[in-house]
Amino acid sequence: MPRFFGQFLLERGILRGDQLLKVVELQRSRAKKLGEIAVAKEYLSQNQVDFVLEEQKKTDKMFGELAVTLRLLTPNQVDEIIKEQKAIHTFLGQAVVELGFATGSQMAKLLMEFRKEEEEDEAPQGLVVPKDLPEREVVVLLPDLISKMFRRFASLPVKFSRLRFEEDFTVNPHLLAAIDFKGFVNFQALLKLPAKLSHYLIVKYCEDLDLSEEMQKSTASEFSNIICGHLATKLSDQGLSSDISPPSCFTSMEQDTFSFEGRKATILPFFTSEGYGEMMIVQPADGRRKRS
C-alpha cells in the first residue's frame, strides 16, 4: 500500500506523532506558493494572483503556465519564481534533522530503505491500466487530473494504488459526490472522501473553519465538478465529447451505500497525508459506453 515518508518514520519508531506534527509545521512555515513569491517580487498584485487561481478552476494548467497564457508573467519570470520556490523548499528528512529527531546519516539510510520498499510495493504513478478495460480511455486520465487538483488547491501530494473493481454498490465512507457523463461516452464518476480529508479541504481550499455538513458537501461537489470538467475537456480533445450533470453529494448519514445494481465500477484509490479517497468510474446502465 502506498504511504508517505512521514508515515514510514512513524512505523519505524523514528518519530512520534507529536514530533511529526512539528516537522510538518516547520515545512509549512517555510513553504511559499508561486503566487506569494510573485507578489513579493512585485511581478503580480494579489488581485492578479486571485484571478489566476480562479481561472485555474476552468483549465488544466499550472499556475505559472496559466499566468503566461494570460500575459501576466513572462516565461523568464516564471522560471525565476520556480527556482526561488525550490531553493526555499524544506524536505521532510531535512526538517527531521534540523529539529534534532535524527542524524543526517540516519535519515539518508532510512530514505534509501523507504524508496526500496516503495519500488517493491507501490503501483507506479504511470498507472497500469489493462488494455481490455472498457473504461481505459477515461481511467488513464484520472491520476494526472486528481494529482493536479489536490496539489493546486489543497497543497496535498497524492499517491495512487492499483486499480480494483466493485459490482452493484459501494460504501460511502463519509462523503460521496456523483456526476453523470452523457454523450459520445456514457458513465458515472464518483468521488469518495473520508471525514478528515473532507475537513482539510475546507480549511485549505475554502480557507474556512465552517465544518458543517452543507459546507462539506459543497466543497466535495466543487472538487468533483472541477476534476470532471477537466476530464470532459480531455475526452473532448480525443473526439469523445460528453455533457456532465451537476454533482449530487451525499453524506454517509444520508446514504451509507451508493447503488449501481447490475453494473461494474473501476476504482482508482488515492492516498494523501490527510486520508484515503477513491475515484470511481461506473459503467452505464445499458452497457453502451460509447455512442455509435
XYZ file of C-alpha atoms in Angstrom:
292
model
C 0.000 0.000 0.000
C 1.420 3.429 -0.892
C 2.456 5.617 2.024
C 4.375 8.788 2.725
C 7.824 9.138 4.242
C 6.376 10.576 7.451
C 4.191 7.509 7.938
C 7.234 5.305 7.297
C 9.182 7.144 10.033
C 6.279 6.679 12.453
C 6.149 2.956 11.709
C 9.906 2.653 12.269
C 9.666 4.425 15.615
C 11.930 7.261 14.471
C 9.218 9.838 15.142
C 6.266 10.122 17.491
C 3.028 11.638 16.280
C 3.671 14.964 18.026
C 7.181 15.122 16.539
C 5.859 14.531 13.027
C 3.428 17.421 13.520
C 6.350 19.693 14.440
C 8.224 18.547 11.325
C 5.241 19.281 9.083
C 4.695 22.658 10.761
C 8.322 23.598 10.034
C 7.903 22.587 6.385
C 4.694 24.576 6.011
C 6.112 27.652 7.737
C 8.807 27.873 5.067
C 6.788 26.835 2.037
C 5.875 29.542 -0.451
C 3.401 29.302 -3.311
C 4.280 30.707 -6.711
C 1.706 33.455 -6.298
C 3.174 34.541 -2.955
C 6.653 34.806 -4.453
C 5.318 36.688 -7.487
C 3.667 39.247 -5.189
C 6.809 39.581 -3.042
C 8.863 40.258 -6.179
C 6.183 42.711 -7.355
C 5.610 40.771 -10.568
C 1.904 40.387 -9.703
C -0.602 42.062 -7.423
C -2.662 39.963 -5.011
C -5.740 40.643 -7.149
C -3.932 39.230 -10.184
C -2.901 36.133 -8.210
C -6.511 35.611 -7.113
C -7.629 35.978 -10.736
C -5.163 33.310 -11.929
C -6.247 30.950 -9.131
C -9.892 31.385 -10.098
C -9.096 30.773 -13.771
C -7.230 27.582 -12.801
C -10.555 26.010 -11.884
C -11.576 26.236 -15.542
C -8.454 24.867 -17.182
C -5.875 22.117 -16.833
C -2.846 24.403 -16.486
C -0.308 25.032 -13.761
C -0.193 28.482 -12.121
C 2.907 29.659 -13.972
C 1.787 28.334 -17.341
C -1.623 29.972 -16.983
C -0.126 33.295 -15.840
C 1.989 33.329 -19.015
C -1.049 32.473 -21.156
C -2.913 35.371 -19.534
C 0.107 37.602 -20.235
C 0.539 38.436 -16.577
C 4.017 36.897 -16.339
C 6.803 36.206 -18.813
C 8.360 32.713 -19.115
C 11.605 34.086 -17.646
C 9.751 35.458 -14.628
C 8.061 32.084 -14.060
C 11.422 30.285 -14.243
C 12.874 32.731 -11.722
C 9.934 32.249 -9.343
C 10.124 28.436 -9.575
C 13.871 28.472 -8.847
C 13.271 30.596 -5.759
C 10.460 28.288 -4.630
C 12.708 25.229 -4.949
C 15.561 26.974 -3.139
C 13.462 27.608 -0.021
C 11.661 24.232 -0.004
C 12.406 22.150 3.095
C 12.242 18.370 2.609
C 10.729 16.290 5.388
C 14.000 14.495 6.121
C 15.824 17.815 6.285
C 13.290 19.136 8.812
C 13.647 15.971 10.933
C 17.409 16.509 11.131
C 17.083 20.253 11.826
C 14.759 19.560 14.747
C 17.206 17.019 16.167
C 14.952 13.969 15.819
C 17.542 12.037 13.755
C 21.030 12.482 12.326
C 21.791 13.155 8.683
C 23.341 9.706 8.192
C 20.320 8.014 9.802
C 17.980 9.930 7.533
C 19.952 9.084 4.382
C 19.818 5.372 5.259
C 16.101 5.491 6.088
C 15.307 7.317 2.862
C 17.068 4.601 0.843
C 15.097 1.897 2.691
C 11.836 3.772 2.127
C 12.461 4.153 -1.609
C 13.334 0.472 -1.924
C 10.102 -0.583 -0.192
C 8.068 1.817 -2.322
C 9.566 0.403 -5.524
C 8.583 -3.103 -4.415
C 5.105 -2.327 -3.078
C 3.685 0.701 -4.838
C 1.768 0.788 -8.065
C 3.620 3.099 -10.452
C 2.411 6.672 -10.827
C 2.176 5.903 -14.536
C -0.801 3.711 -13.674
C -1.012 0.245 -15.173
C -4.420 0.085 -16.858
C -5.399 -3.171 -18.621
C -5.672 -2.704 -22.379
C -9.012 -4.517 -22.457
C -10.584 -2.380 -19.705
C -13.790 -0.843 -21.183
C -13.197 2.481 -19.396
C -9.496 2.611 -20.230
C -9.533 5.933 -22.113
C -11.202 7.540 -19.080
C -9.191 5.903 -16.295
C -5.760 6.725 -17.770
C -6.564 10.441 -17.481
C -7.508 10.382 -13.797
C -4.148 10.257 -11.946
C -2.856 13.454 -13.529
C -6.146 15.316 -13.008
C -6.517 14.232 -9.374
C -2.871 14.977 -8.547
C -3.075 18.474 -10.001
C -6.359 19.213 -8.246
C -5.142 18.288 -4.773
C -1.724 19.867 -5.239
C -3.053 23.161 -6.597
C -5.986 23.747 -4.310
C -5.044 21.888 -1.114
C -1.218 21.681 -1.276
C -1.514 17.908 -0.879
C 0.680 15.398 -2.716
C -1.215 12.305 -3.868
C -0.161 8.696 -4.399
C -2.152 6.004 -6.169
C -2.688 2.321 -5.559
C -3.559 -0.372 -8.073
C -6.966 -0.392 -9.696
C -9.660 -2.508 -8.135
C -13.253 -3.272 -9.053
C -16.710 -3.435 -7.451
C -20.145 -4.558 -8.595
C -23.687 -3.437 -7.706
C -22.856 -0.944 -4.916
C -20.132 0.875 -2.998
C -19.870 2.012 0.623
C -19.925 5.735 1.361
C -17.002 6.432 3.782
C -18.238 9.926 4.699
C -18.920 11.922 1.515
C -19.746 10.729 -1.983
C -20.168 13.057 -4.974
C -21.631 11.680 -8.229
C -21.550 13.181 -11.736
C -23.056 11.689 -14.911
C -21.325 11.834 -18.302
C -23.636 11.567 -21.325
C -22.729 11.875 -24.989
C -20.096 10.052 -27.003
C -19.051 8.333 -23.771
C -21.506 7.439 -21.022
C -20.549 6.650 -17.439
C -20.876 7.869 -13.877
C -17.937 9.365 -11.945
C -17.928 9.041 -8.152
C -15.576 10.819 -5.741
C -15.398 9.318 -2.236
C -13.817 11.231 0.659
C -13.263 10.377 4.349
C -14.106 12.894 7.079
C -10.535 14.008 7.846
C -9.721 14.746 4.203
C -13.070 16.493 3.729
C -12.372 18.783 6.694
C -8.860 19.519 5.444
C -10.154 20.554 2.021
C -12.485 23.103 3.596
C -9.683 24.663 5.637
C -7.161 24.741 2.766
C -9.337 25.265 -0.306
C -12.127 27.397 1.132
C -9.979 28.981 3.856
C -12.904 28.463 6.198
C -13.393 26.792 9.576
C -17.067 26.024 8.924
C -17.116 22.207 9.007
C -20.891 21.947 8.723
C -22.445 19.189 6.657
C -23.539 21.641 3.960
C -20.057 23.149 3.688
C -18.502 19.696 3.373
C -20.959 18.715 0.649
C -20.417 21.989 -1.191
C -16.623 21.598 -1.143
C -16.713 17.945 -2.242
C -19.137 18.847 -5.030
C -16.883 21.635 -6.282
C -13.781 19.426 -6.207
C -15.645 16.710 -8.102
C -17.036 19.216 -10.586
C -13.605 20.662 -11.390
C -11.989 17.226 -11.822
C -14.842 16.020 -14.034
C -14.899 19.269 -16.003
C -11.228 18.825 -16.860
C -11.870 15.150 -17.630
C -14.658 16.109 -20.050
C -12.307 18.568 -21.768
C -9.596 15.915 -22.145
C -12.107 13.440 -23.587
C -13.455 16.082 -25.966
C -9.906 16.635 -27.253
C -9.977 12.947 -28.229
C -13.280 13.364 -30.076
C -15.322 11.934 -27.190
C -17.478 14.913 -26.242
C -19.918 14.449 -23.371
C -22.109 16.660 -21.231
C -21.750 16.385 -17.468
C -24.501 16.722 -14.891
C -24.341 18.913 -11.791
C -22.831 16.940 -8.895
C -25.046 15.137 -6.408
C -23.433 14.767 -2.988
C -24.439 12.567 -0.059
C -23.092 12.109 3.450
C -22.868 8.595 4.884
C -25.648 9.567 7.304
C -27.935 10.339 4.363
C -26.877 7.371 2.240
C -24.377 4.850 3.602
C -24.177 2.950 0.299
C -24.476 4.003 -3.333
C -26.189 1.514 -5.623
C -25.389 0.775 -9.268
C -27.145 -2.588 -9.463
C -26.125 -4.835 -12.338
C -23.156 -2.628 -13.220
C -19.434 -2.688 -12.560
C -17.133 0.078 -11.361
C -13.415 0.649 -11.842
C -11.867 2.181 -8.730
C -8.726 4.306 -8.527
C -7.674 4.501 -4.841
C -5.573 7.516 -3.872
C -3.715 8.406 -0.712
C -2.839 11.732 0.908
C -1.344 12.612 4.280
C -4.889 13.601 5.331
C -6.626 10.386 4.364
C -7.586 7.875 1.703
C -10.048 8.559 -1.103
C -11.335 6.922 -4.254
C -12.378 7.960 -7.742
C -14.754 5.502 -9.390
C -15.922 5.112 -12.971
C -19.244 3.255 -13.144
C -20.458 1.595 -16.339
C -23.707 2.928 -17.871
C -26.957 1.130 -17.110
C -27.493 -0.007 -20.721
C -23.912 -1.217 -21.055
C -23.320 1.121 -24.023
C -20.217 3.068 -23.123
C -19.874 4.845 -26.444
C -22.480 6.282 -28.762
C -22.369 4.702 -32.179
